[in-house]
PDB file of C-alpha atoms and ligand atoms in Angstrom:
ATOM      1  CA  MET K 241      -9.604   0.428 -19.099  1.00  0.00           C
ATOM      2  CA  ALA K 242     -11.361  -2.432 -17.360  1.00  0.00           C
ATOM      3  CA  ARG K 243      -9.374  -4.133 -14.650  1.00  0.00           C
ATOM      4  CA  ARG K 244     -10.494  -7.556 -13.536  1.00  0.00           C
ATOM      5  CA  PHE K 245     -10.958  -7.812  -9.779  1.00  0.00           C
ATOM      6  CA  LEU K 246      -8.518 -10.009  -7.886  1.00  0.00           C
ATOM      7  CA  ILE K 247      -9.776 -11.474  -4.644  1.00  0.00           C
ATOM      8  CA  ALA K 248      -6.776 -12.912  -2.808  1.00  0.00           C
ATOM      9  CA  GLY K 249      -6.665 -14.843   0.447  1.00  0.00           C
ATOM     10  CA  ASN K 250      -3.565 -14.588   2.610  1.00  0.00           C
ATOM     11  CA  TRP K 251      -3.755 -17.561   4.952  1.00  0.00           C
ATOM     12  CA  LYS K 252      -0.657 -16.467   6.887  1.00  0.00           C
ATOM     13  CA  MET K 253       0.531 -19.193   9.298  1.00  0.00           C
ATOM     14  CA  ASN K 254      -2.809 -20.974   9.366  1.00  0.00           C
ATOM     15  CA  MET K 255      -4.050 -24.263   7.898  1.00  0.00           C
ATOM     16  CA  THR K 256      -2.228 -27.560   7.858  1.00  0.00           C
ATOM     17  CA  ALA K 257      -2.303 -29.462   4.564  1.00  0.00           C
ATOM     18  CA  ALA K 258      -5.410 -31.368   5.622  1.00  0.00           C
ATOM     19  CA  ALA K 259      -7.196 -28.250   6.857  1.00  0.00           C
ATOM     20  CA  GLY K 260      -6.220 -26.339   3.709  1.00  0.00           C
ATOM     21  CA  ALA K 261      -7.614 -29.017   1.405  1.00  0.00           C
ATOM     22  CA  GLN K 262     -10.814 -28.989   3.443  1.00  0.00           C
ATOM     23  CA  LEU K 263     -11.060 -25.218   3.177  1.00  0.00           C
ATOM     24  CA  ILE K 264     -10.825 -25.469  -0.628  1.00  0.00           C
ATOM     25  CA  ALA K 265     -13.511 -28.160  -0.648  1.00  0.00           C
ATOM     26  CA  ASP K 266     -15.753 -25.959   1.515  1.00  0.00           C
ATOM     27  CA  LEU K 267     -15.096 -22.975  -0.731  1.00  0.00           C
ATOM     28  CA  LYS K 268     -15.947 -24.952  -3.866  1.00  0.00           C
ATOM     29  CA  ALA K 269     -19.209 -26.006  -2.260  1.00  0.00           C
ATOM     30  CA  GLN K 270     -20.226 -22.340  -2.025  1.00  0.00           C
ATOM     31  CA  PHE K 271     -20.475 -22.108  -5.827  1.00  0.00           C
ATOM     32  CA  ASP K 272     -22.952 -23.951  -8.055  1.00  0.00           C
ATOM     33  CA  CYS K 273     -20.231 -24.953 -10.482  1.00  0.00           C
ATOM     34  CA  GLY K 274     -17.760 -25.850  -7.735  1.00  0.00           C
ATOM     35  CA  MET K 275     -15.520 -22.991  -8.945  1.00  0.00           C
ATOM     36  CA  LYS K 276     -14.991 -24.855 -12.195  1.00  0.00           C
ATOM     37  CA  CYS K 277     -16.495 -22.312 -14.588  1.00  0.00           C
ATOM     38  CA  ALA K 278     -14.308 -19.374 -15.438  1.00  0.00           C
ATOM     39  CA  ASN K 279     -17.067 -16.839 -15.978  1.00  0.00           C
ATOM     40  CA  THR K 280     -19.354 -17.686 -13.123  1.00  0.00           C
ATOM     41  CA  GLU K 281     -17.091 -16.426 -10.392  1.00  0.00           C
ATOM     42  CA  GLY K 282     -16.293 -13.162 -12.134  1.00  0.00           C
ATOM     43  CA  PRO K 283     -13.164 -12.009 -10.339  1.00  0.00           C
ATOM     44  CA  GLU K 284      -9.824 -13.748 -10.475  1.00  0.00           C
ATOM     45  CA  VAL K 285      -9.408 -15.657  -7.209  1.00  0.00           C
ATOM     46  CA  LEU K 286      -6.175 -16.500  -5.415  1.00  0.00           C
ATOM     47  CA  VAL K 287      -5.340 -18.336  -2.198  1.00  0.00           C
ATOM     48  CA  CYS K 288      -1.909 -18.158  -0.559  1.00  0.00           C
ATOM     49  CA  PRO K 289      -1.354 -20.956   1.945  1.00  0.00           C
ATOM     50  CA  PRO K 290       1.816 -21.608   3.983  1.00  0.00           C
ATOM     51  CA  PHE K 291       4.612 -23.356   2.048  1.00  0.00           C
ATOM     52  CA  THR K 292       3.942 -26.807   3.499  1.00  0.00           C
ATOM     53  CA  THR K 293       0.237 -26.597   2.643  1.00  0.00           C
ATOM     54  CA  ILE K 294       0.756 -25.532  -0.983  1.00  0.00           C
ATOM     55  CA  ALA K 295       0.895 -29.032  -2.504  1.00  0.00           C
ATOM     56  CA  ALA K 296      -2.370 -30.118  -0.883  1.00  0.00           C
ATOM     57  CA  VAL K 297      -4.104 -26.907  -1.954  1.00  0.00           C
ATOM     58  CA  VAL K 298      -2.815 -27.105  -5.541  1.00  0.00           C
ATOM     59  CA  LYS K 299      -4.246 -30.633  -5.692  1.00  0.00           C
ATOM     60  CA  ALA K 300      -7.565 -29.631  -4.131  1.00  0.00           C
ATOM     61  CA  ALA K 301      -7.851 -26.680  -6.540  1.00  0.00           C
ATOM     62  CA  GLU K 302      -7.237 -28.786  -9.672  1.00  0.00           C
ATOM     63  CA  GLY K 303      -9.866 -28.228 -12.354  1.00  0.00           C
ATOM     64  CA  THR K 304     -11.128 -25.024 -10.700  1.00  0.00           C
ATOM     65  CA  VAL K 305     -10.527 -21.362 -11.474  1.00  0.00           C
ATOM     66  CA  LEU K 306      -8.530 -20.935  -8.263  1.00  0.00           C
ATOM     67  CA  ASN K 307      -4.979 -19.614  -8.439  1.00  0.00           C
ATOM     68  CA  VAL K 308      -2.563 -20.623  -5.717  1.00  0.00           C
ATOM     69  CA  GLY K 309       0.303 -18.481  -4.460  1.00  0.00           C
ATOM     70  CA  ALA K 310       3.030 -18.404  -1.810  1.00  0.00           C
ATOM     71  CA  GLN K 311       3.605 -15.849   0.935  1.00  0.00           C
ATOM     72  CA  ASN K 312       7.285 -15.149   0.295  1.00  0.00           C
ATOM     73  CA  ILE K 313      10.235 -15.999  -1.957  1.00  0.00           C
ATOM     74  CA  HIS K 314      14.001 -15.678  -1.626  1.00  0.00           C
ATOM     75  CA  TRP K 315      15.969 -13.718  -4.209  1.00  0.00           C
ATOM     76  CA  ALA K 316      18.772 -16.205  -4.765  1.00  0.00           C
ATOM     77  CA  GLU K 317      18.392 -19.169  -7.100  1.00  0.00           C
ATOM     78  CA  LYS K 318      19.854 -21.542  -4.512  1.00  0.00           C
ATOM     79  CA  GLY K 319      22.507 -21.704  -1.832  1.00  0.00           C
ATOM     80  CA  ALA K 320      23.210 -21.364   1.865  1.00  0.00           C
ATOM     81  CA  PHE K 321      20.044 -19.552   2.942  1.00  0.00           C
ATOM     82  CA  THR K 322      18.631 -21.709   5.708  1.00  0.00           C
ATOM     83  CA  GLY K 323      14.864 -21.565   5.907  1.00  0.00           C
ATOM     84  CA  GLU K 324      14.343 -19.798   2.591  1.00  0.00           C
ATOM     85  CA  ILE K 325      12.576 -20.959  -0.605  1.00  0.00           C
ATOM     86  CA  SER K 326      13.579 -20.087  -4.186  1.00  0.00           C
ATOM     87  CA  GLY K 327      11.469 -19.148  -7.178  1.00  0.00           C
ATOM     88  CA  GLU K 328      12.272 -22.395  -8.967  1.00  0.00           C
ATOM     89  CA  MET K 329      11.115 -24.366  -5.923  1.00  0.00           C
ATOM     90  CA  LEU K 330       7.876 -22.416  -5.818  1.00  0.00           C
ATOM     91  CA  LYS K 331       7.216 -22.809  -9.551  1.00  0.00           C
ATOM     92  CA  GLU K 332       7.721 -26.533  -9.208  1.00  0.00           C
ATOM     93  CA  THR K 333       4.760 -26.736  -6.818  1.00  0.00           C
ATOM     94  CA  GLY K 334       2.427 -25.454  -9.550  1.00  0.00           C
ATOM     95  CA  ILE K 335       1.685 -22.017  -8.104  1.00  0.00           C
ATOM     96  CA  ASN K 336       1.657 -18.800 -10.130  1.00  0.00           C
ATOM     97  CA  TYR K 337       1.602 -15.938  -7.588  1.00  0.00           C
ATOM     98  CA  VAL K 338       3.663 -14.815  -4.617  1.00  0.00           C
ATOM     99  CA  ILE K 339       2.969 -12.195  -1.944  1.00  0.00           C
ATOM    100  CA  ILE K 340       6.016 -10.013  -1.286  1.00  0.00           C
ATOM    101  CA  GLY K 341       6.732  -7.383   1.350  1.00  0.00           C
ATOM    102  CA  HIS K 342       3.785  -8.058   3.631  1.00  0.00           C
ATOM    103  CA  SER K 343       3.927  -5.756   6.652  1.00  0.00           C
ATOM    104  CA  GLU K 344       4.272  -8.734   8.993  1.00  0.00           C
ATOM    105  CA  ARG K 345       7.470  -9.680   7.097  1.00  0.00           C
ATOM    106  CA  ARG K 346       8.701  -6.103   7.399  1.00  0.00           C
ATOM    107  CA  GLN K 347       7.690  -5.771  11.063  1.00  0.00           C
ATOM    108  CA  TYR K 348       8.718  -9.131  12.506  1.00  0.00           C
ATOM    109  CA  PHE K 349      11.365 -10.456  10.113  1.00  0.00           C
ATOM    110  CA  GLY K 350      13.407  -7.403   9.238  1.00  0.00           C
ATOM    111  CA  GLU K 351      12.385  -7.088   5.602  1.00  0.00           C
ATOM    112  CA  THR K 352      13.403  -3.803   4.051  1.00  0.00           C
ATOM    113  CA  ASP K 353      12.456  -2.129   0.793  1.00  0.00           C
ATOM    114  CA  GLU K 354      15.827  -3.257  -0.551  1.00  0.00           C
ATOM    115  CA  THR K 355      15.224  -6.944   0.162  1.00  0.00           C
ATOM    116  CA  VAL K 356      11.636  -6.635  -1.010  1.00  0.00           C
ATOM    117  CA  ALA K 357      12.901  -5.225  -4.328  1.00  0.00           C
ATOM    118  CA  LYS K 358      15.258  -8.188  -4.730  1.00  0.00           C
ATOM    119  CA  ARG K 359      12.441 -10.635  -4.042  1.00  0.00           C
ATOM    120  CA  VAL K 360      10.223  -8.899  -6.612  1.00  0.00           C
ATOM    121  CA  GLN K 361      12.944  -9.263  -9.227  1.00  0.00           C
ATOM    122  CA  ALA K 362      13.457 -12.934  -8.408  1.00  0.00           C
ATOM    123  CA  ALA K 363       9.743 -13.685  -8.569  1.00  0.00           C
ATOM    124  CA  LEU K 364       9.310 -12.062 -11.979  1.00  0.00           C
ATOM    125  CA  ALA K 365      12.432 -13.799 -13.281  1.00  0.00           C
ATOM    126  CA  SER K 366      10.945 -17.116 -12.123  1.00  0.00           C
ATOM    127  CA  GLY K 367       7.724 -16.483 -13.988  1.00  0.00           C
ATOM    128  CA  LEU K 368       5.654 -15.792 -10.880  1.00  0.00           C
ATOM    129  CA  LYS K 369       3.182 -12.942 -10.578  1.00  0.00           C
ATOM    130  CA  VAL K 370       3.764 -10.613  -7.654  1.00  0.00           C
ATOM    131  CA  VAL K 371       1.385  -9.208  -5.056  1.00  0.00           C
ATOM    132  CA  LEU K 372       3.514  -6.403  -3.638  1.00  0.00           C
ATOM    133  CA  CYS K 373       2.331  -5.111  -0.259  1.00  0.00           C
ATOM    134  CA  VAL K 374       2.819  -1.533   0.890  1.00  0.00           C
ATOM    135  CA  GLY K 375       1.264   0.434   3.742  1.00  0.00           C
ATOM    136  CA  GLU K 376       1.771   3.016   6.440  1.00  0.00           C
ATOM    137  CA  THR K 377       1.773   2.575  10.207  1.00  0.00           C
ATOM    138  CA  LEU K 378      -0.646   4.414  12.463  1.00  0.00           C
ATOM    139  CA  ALA K 379       2.115   6.785  13.612  1.00  0.00           C
ATOM    140  CA  GLN K 380       2.946   7.612  10.003  1.00  0.00           C
ATOM    141  CA  ARG K 381      -0.698   8.277   9.152  1.00  0.00           C
ATOM    142  CA  GLU K 382      -1.092  10.478  12.210  1.00  0.00           C
ATOM    143  CA  SER K 383       2.017  12.421  11.171  1.00  0.00           C
ATOM    144  CA  ASN K 384       0.425  13.011   7.752  1.00  0.00           C
ATOM    145  CA  ILE K 385       3.224  11.297   5.874  1.00  0.00           C
ATOM    146  CA  THR K 386       1.153   8.443   4.392  1.00  0.00           C
ATOM    147  CA  ASP K 387       1.683   9.536   0.786  1.00  0.00           C
ATOM    148  CA  GLU K 388       5.451   9.929   1.160  1.00  0.00           C
ATOM    149  CA  VAL K 389       5.791   6.577   2.918  1.00  0.00           C
ATOM    150  CA  ILE K 390       3.773   4.730   0.279  1.00  0.00           C
ATOM    151  CA  ALA K 391       5.538   6.498  -2.598  1.00  0.00           C
ATOM    152  CA  LEU K 392       8.964   5.566  -1.238  1.00  0.00           C
ATOM    153  CA  GLN K 393       7.892   1.932  -0.809  1.00  0.00           C
ATOM    154  CA  VAL K 394       6.400   1.695  -4.297  1.00  0.00           C
ATOM    155  CA  LYS K 395       9.410   3.327  -5.960  1.00  0.00           C
ATOM    156  CA  THR K 396      12.021   1.324  -4.087  1.00  0.00           C
ATOM    157  CA  ASP K 397      10.187  -2.011  -4.126  1.00  0.00           C
ATOM    158  CA  LEU K 398       9.503  -1.842  -7.858  1.00  0.00           C
ATOM    159  CA  GLY K 399      13.102  -0.695  -8.340  1.00  0.00           C
ATOM    160  CA  ALA K 400      14.247  -2.245 -11.579  1.00  0.00           C
ATOM    161  CA  VAL K 401      10.825  -3.515 -12.706  1.00  0.00           C
ATOM    162  CA  ALA K 402      10.302  -2.496 -16.337  1.00  0.00           C
ATOM    163  CA  ALA K 403       7.003  -1.256 -17.758  1.00  0.00           C
ATOM    164  CA  ASP K 404       6.437  -4.465 -19.691  1.00  0.00           C
ATOM    165  CA  GLN K 405       6.830  -6.492 -16.480  1.00  0.00           C
ATOM    166  CA  MET K 406       4.092  -4.558 -14.715  1.00  0.00           C
ATOM    167  CA  ALA K 407       1.468  -6.829 -16.263  1.00  0.00           C
ATOM    168  CA  ASN K 408       2.706  -9.393 -13.734  1.00  0.00           C
ATOM    169  CA  VAL K 409       2.598  -7.083 -10.733  1.00  0.00           C
ATOM    170  CA  VAL K 410      -0.363  -6.383  -8.463  1.00  0.00           C
ATOM    171  CA  ILE K 411      -0.011  -3.849  -5.667  1.00  0.00           C
ATOM    172  CA  ALA K 412      -1.768  -4.346  -2.332  1.00  0.00           C
ATOM    173  CA  TYR K 413      -2.296  -1.271  -0.200  1.00  0.00           C
ATOM    174  CA  GLU K 414      -2.511  -2.489   3.364  1.00  0.00           C
ATOM    175  CA  PRO K 415      -2.522   0.137   6.102  1.00  0.00           C
ATOM    176  CA  VAL K 416      -0.611  -1.552   8.924  1.00  0.00           C
ATOM    177  CA  TRP K 417      -3.087  -0.251  11.499  1.00  0.00           C
ATOM    178  CA  ALA K 418      -5.939  -2.042   9.725  1.00  0.00           C
ATOM    179  CA  ILE K 419      -4.351  -5.482   9.466  1.00  0.00           C
ATOM    180  CA  GLY K 420      -5.907  -8.069  11.757  1.00  0.00           C
ATOM    181  CA  THR K 421      -7.272  -5.288  13.968  1.00  0.00           C
ATOM    182  CA  GLY K 422     -10.853  -5.179  12.762  1.00  0.00           C
ATOM    183  CA  LYS K 423     -10.200  -1.473  12.117  1.00  0.00           C
ATOM    184  CA  VAL K 424     -10.837  -1.075   8.410  1.00  0.00           C
ATOM    185  CA  ALA K 425      -9.876   2.023   6.436  1.00  0.00           C
ATOM    186  CA  THR K 426     -12.921   3.968   5.324  1.00  0.00           C
ATOM    187  CA  ASP K 427     -13.830   3.647   1.653  1.00  0.00           C
ATOM    188  CA  GLU K 428     -12.640   7.227   1.139  1.00  0.00           C
ATOM    189  CA  GLN K 429      -9.343   6.775   3.005  1.00  0.00           C
ATOM    190  CA  ALA K 430      -8.534   3.684   0.970  1.00  0.00           C
ATOM    191  CA  GLU K 431      -9.604   5.217  -2.354  1.00  0.00           C
ATOM    192  CA  GLU K 432      -7.451   8.285  -1.754  1.00  0.00           C
ATOM    193  CA  VAL K 433      -4.296   6.203  -1.305  1.00  0.00           C
ATOM    194  CA  HIS K 434      -5.162   3.946  -4.252  1.00  0.00           C
ATOM    195  CA  LYS K 435      -5.653   6.985  -6.451  1.00  0.00           C
ATOM    196  CA  ASN K 436      -2.300   8.378  -5.382  1.00  0.00           C
ATOM    197  CA  ILE K 437      -0.554   5.068  -6.056  1.00  0.00           C
ATOM    198  CA  ARG K 438      -2.081   5.008  -9.534  1.00  0.00           C
ATOM    199  CA  ALA K 439      -0.904   8.582 -10.160  1.00  0.00           C
ATOM    200  CA  LEU K 440       2.592   7.578  -9.072  1.00  0.00           C
ATOM    201  CA  LEU K 441       2.517   4.561 -11.408  1.00  0.00           C
ATOM    202  CA  ALA K 442       1.543   6.909 -14.237  1.00  0.00           C
ATOM    203  CA  LYS K 443       4.638   8.993 -13.539  1.00  0.00           C
ATOM    204  CA  MET K 444       6.838   5.916 -13.327  1.00  0.00           C
ATOM    205  CA  TYR K 445       5.428   3.890 -16.206  1.00  0.00           C
ATOM    206  CA  GLY K 446       2.981   5.999 -18.156  1.00  0.00           C
ATOM    207  CA  ALA K 447      -0.801   6.243 -18.214  1.00  0.00           C
ATOM    208  CA  ASP K 448      -1.492   2.876 -19.867  1.00  0.00           C
ATOM    209  CA  VAL K 449       0.429   0.829 -17.302  1.00  0.00           C
ATOM    210  CA  ALA K 450      -1.109   2.834 -14.463  1.00  0.00           C
ATOM    211  CA  ALA K 451      -4.598   2.231 -15.832  1.00  0.00           C
ATOM    212  CA  ALA K 452      -3.979  -1.489 -16.246  1.00  0.00           C
ATOM    213  CA  THR K 453      -2.297  -2.225 -12.890  1.00  0.00           C
ATOM    214  CA  ARG K 454      -4.507  -3.715 -10.229  1.00  0.00           C
ATOM    215  CA  ILE K 455      -4.325  -2.191  -6.768  1.00  0.00           C
ATOM    216  CA  LEU K 456      -5.905  -4.272  -3.988  1.00  0.00           C
ATOM    217  CA  TYR K 457      -6.999  -3.101  -0.573  1.00  0.00           C
ATOM    218  CA  GLY K 458      -6.011  -5.188   2.461  1.00  0.00           C
ATOM    219  CA  GLY K 459      -6.674  -4.803   6.173  1.00  0.00           C
ATOM    220  CA  SER K 460      -9.736  -6.228   7.885  1.00  0.00           C
ATOM    221  CA  MET K 461     -11.707  -6.538   4.648  1.00  0.00           C
ATOM    222  CA  ASN K 462     -14.646  -8.842   5.260  1.00  0.00           C
ATOM    223  CA  ALA K 463     -17.991  -9.983   3.892  1.00  0.00           C
ATOM    224  CA  LYS K 464     -19.747  -6.944   5.363  1.00  0.00           C
ATOM    225  CA  ASN K 465     -17.422  -4.075   4.449  1.00  0.00           C
ATOM    226  CA  CYS K 466     -16.151  -5.324   1.074  1.00  0.00           C
ATOM    227  CA  ALA K 467     -18.941  -3.870  -1.078  1.00  0.00           C
ATOM    228  CA  GLY K 468     -18.143  -0.257  -0.208  1.00  0.00           C
ATOM    229  CA  LEU K 469     -14.422  -0.747  -0.711  1.00  0.00           C
ATOM    230  CA  LEU K 470     -14.724  -2.672  -3.978  1.00  0.00           C
ATOM    231  CA  ALA K 471     -17.088  -0.052  -5.392  1.00  0.00           C
ATOM    232  CA  GLN K 472     -14.317   2.579  -5.266  1.00  0.00           C
ATOM    233  CA  PRO K 473     -12.957   3.381  -8.724  1.00  0.00           C
ATOM    234  CA  ASP K 474      -9.317   2.616  -7.911  1.00  0.00           C
ATOM    235  CA  ILE K 475      -9.826  -0.435  -5.707  1.00  0.00           C
ATOM    236  CA  ASP K 476      -9.410  -3.549  -7.841  1.00  0.00           C
ATOM    237  CA  GLY K 477      -9.847  -6.296  -5.282  1.00  0.00           C
ATOM    238  CA  GLY K 478      -8.741  -7.361  -1.851  1.00  0.00           C
ATOM    239  CA  LEU K 479      -5.945  -9.091   0.005  1.00  0.00           C
ATOM    240  CA  ILE K 480      -7.839 -10.793   2.755  1.00  0.00           C
ATOM    241  CA  GLY K 481      -6.480 -12.437   5.893  1.00  0.00           C
ATOM    242  CA  GLY K 482      -8.931 -13.465   8.608  1.00  0.00           C
ATOM    243  CA  ALA K 483     -12.029 -13.584   6.392  1.00  0.00           C
ATOM    244  CA  ALA K 484     -10.224 -15.776   3.833  1.00  0.00           C
ATOM    245  CA  LEU K 485     -10.127 -18.590   6.391  1.00  0.00           C
ATOM    246  CA  LYS K 486     -13.941 -18.713   6.486  1.00  0.00           C
ATOM    247  CA  PRO K 487     -15.333 -20.257   3.286  1.00  0.00           C
ATOM    248  CA  VAL K 488     -18.735 -18.561   3.475  1.00  0.00           C
ATOM    249  CA  ASP K 489     -17.193 -15.139   4.090  1.00  0.00           C
ATOM    250  CA  PHE K 490     -14.540 -15.523   1.396  1.00  0.00           C
ATOM    251  CA  ALA K 491     -17.186 -16.735  -1.065  1.00  0.00           C
ATOM    252  CA  THR K 492     -19.362 -13.744  -0.181  1.00  0.00           C
ATOM    253  CA  ILE K 493     -16.487 -11.384  -1.006  1.00  0.00           C
ATOM    254  CA  ILE K 494     -15.946 -13.166  -4.348  1.00  0.00           C
ATOM    255  CA  LYS K 495     -19.661 -12.941  -5.151  1.00  0.00           C
ATOM    256  CA  THR K 496     -19.781  -9.273  -4.148  1.00  0.00           C
ATOM    257  CA  ALA K 497     -16.885  -8.530  -6.496  1.00  0.00           C
ATOM    258  CA  LYS K 498     -18.702 -10.384  -9.247  1.00  0.00           C
ATOM    259  CA  ASP K 499     -21.813  -8.247  -8.744  1.00  0.00           C
ATOM    260  CA  ILE K 500     -19.832  -5.007  -8.740  1.00  0.00           C
ATOM    261  CA  ALA K 501     -17.566  -6.057 -11.640  1.00  0.00           C
ATOM    262  CA  LYS K 502     -16.187  -2.968 -13.259  1.00  0.00           C
TER     263      LYS K 502
HETATM  264  P1  PGA T 203      -6.662  -9.179   7.672  1.00  0.00           P
HETATM  265  O1  PGA T 203      -5.234  -9.394   6.979  1.00  0.00           O
HETATM  266  O2  PGA T 203      -7.674  -9.262   6.591  1.00  0.00           O
HETATM  267  O3  PGA T 203      -6.772 -10.287   8.676  1.00  0.00           O
HETATM  268  O4  PGA T 203      -6.621  -7.821   8.308  1.00  0.00           O
HETATM  269  C1  PGA T 203      -4.954  -8.842   5.736  1.00  0.00           C
HETATM  270  C2  PGA T 203      -3.521  -9.082   5.371  1.00  0.00           C
HETATM  271  O5  PGA T 203      -2.663  -8.988   6.267  1.00  0.00           O
HETATM  272  O6  PGA T 203      -3.195  -9.358   4.209  1.00  0.00           O
END
């Protein structure tokens, strides 16, 4: 089954509204059709700016093929949750994706698989598509428990997600040791984990859902190393941090995905 590549930019805590709008303008300029034509760019493309930059980016992306997403969501509909943002609030901004469970959220802000699972549920209930991040630390990889760690995350984080909701879920495998470090997983290391995640999805949801679910690689993916990663059979795109802030590099990754298109 053909899976369309998804090239997703995670801007993290970078880009004011003005800088974000400029980045979209610069990105558009990298494509002959200004990212207006659906078939020219090939892969689905997503950018996830900080909350306060979303409105400016949604406006700048109008009339293009760009999707815009957020970097987190709270599970409650509303209430006394200082500093949090609900699904309804996110939908209102015009976005259609949300990143959930990024390792920086888990590492620095105490996110657990239980809270990640609640956020996934809330996002799907709000009509948002989910980019669910999972990944092992260096210590876990060195202890040879990568597969167990990832399997536990996938099972717990997807929790109550039903098979028919999986069409709105993308999984991002992001080895923690590769994020922002310049230390990318080898094509083979990444493919092995992606293959195992797909096998797990087959057990959880059946072969059709497993074959249709996109699994992205994240962690120091850039314009130079993306071709090898994207050529792997079970790698269906990238979740890109640093390189997504550079329009030429991000455009190169999009164009590479288009050339490889499965
Ligand atoms: P990086 O970040 O590409 O800068 O390593 C990826 C991510 O954290 O999603």
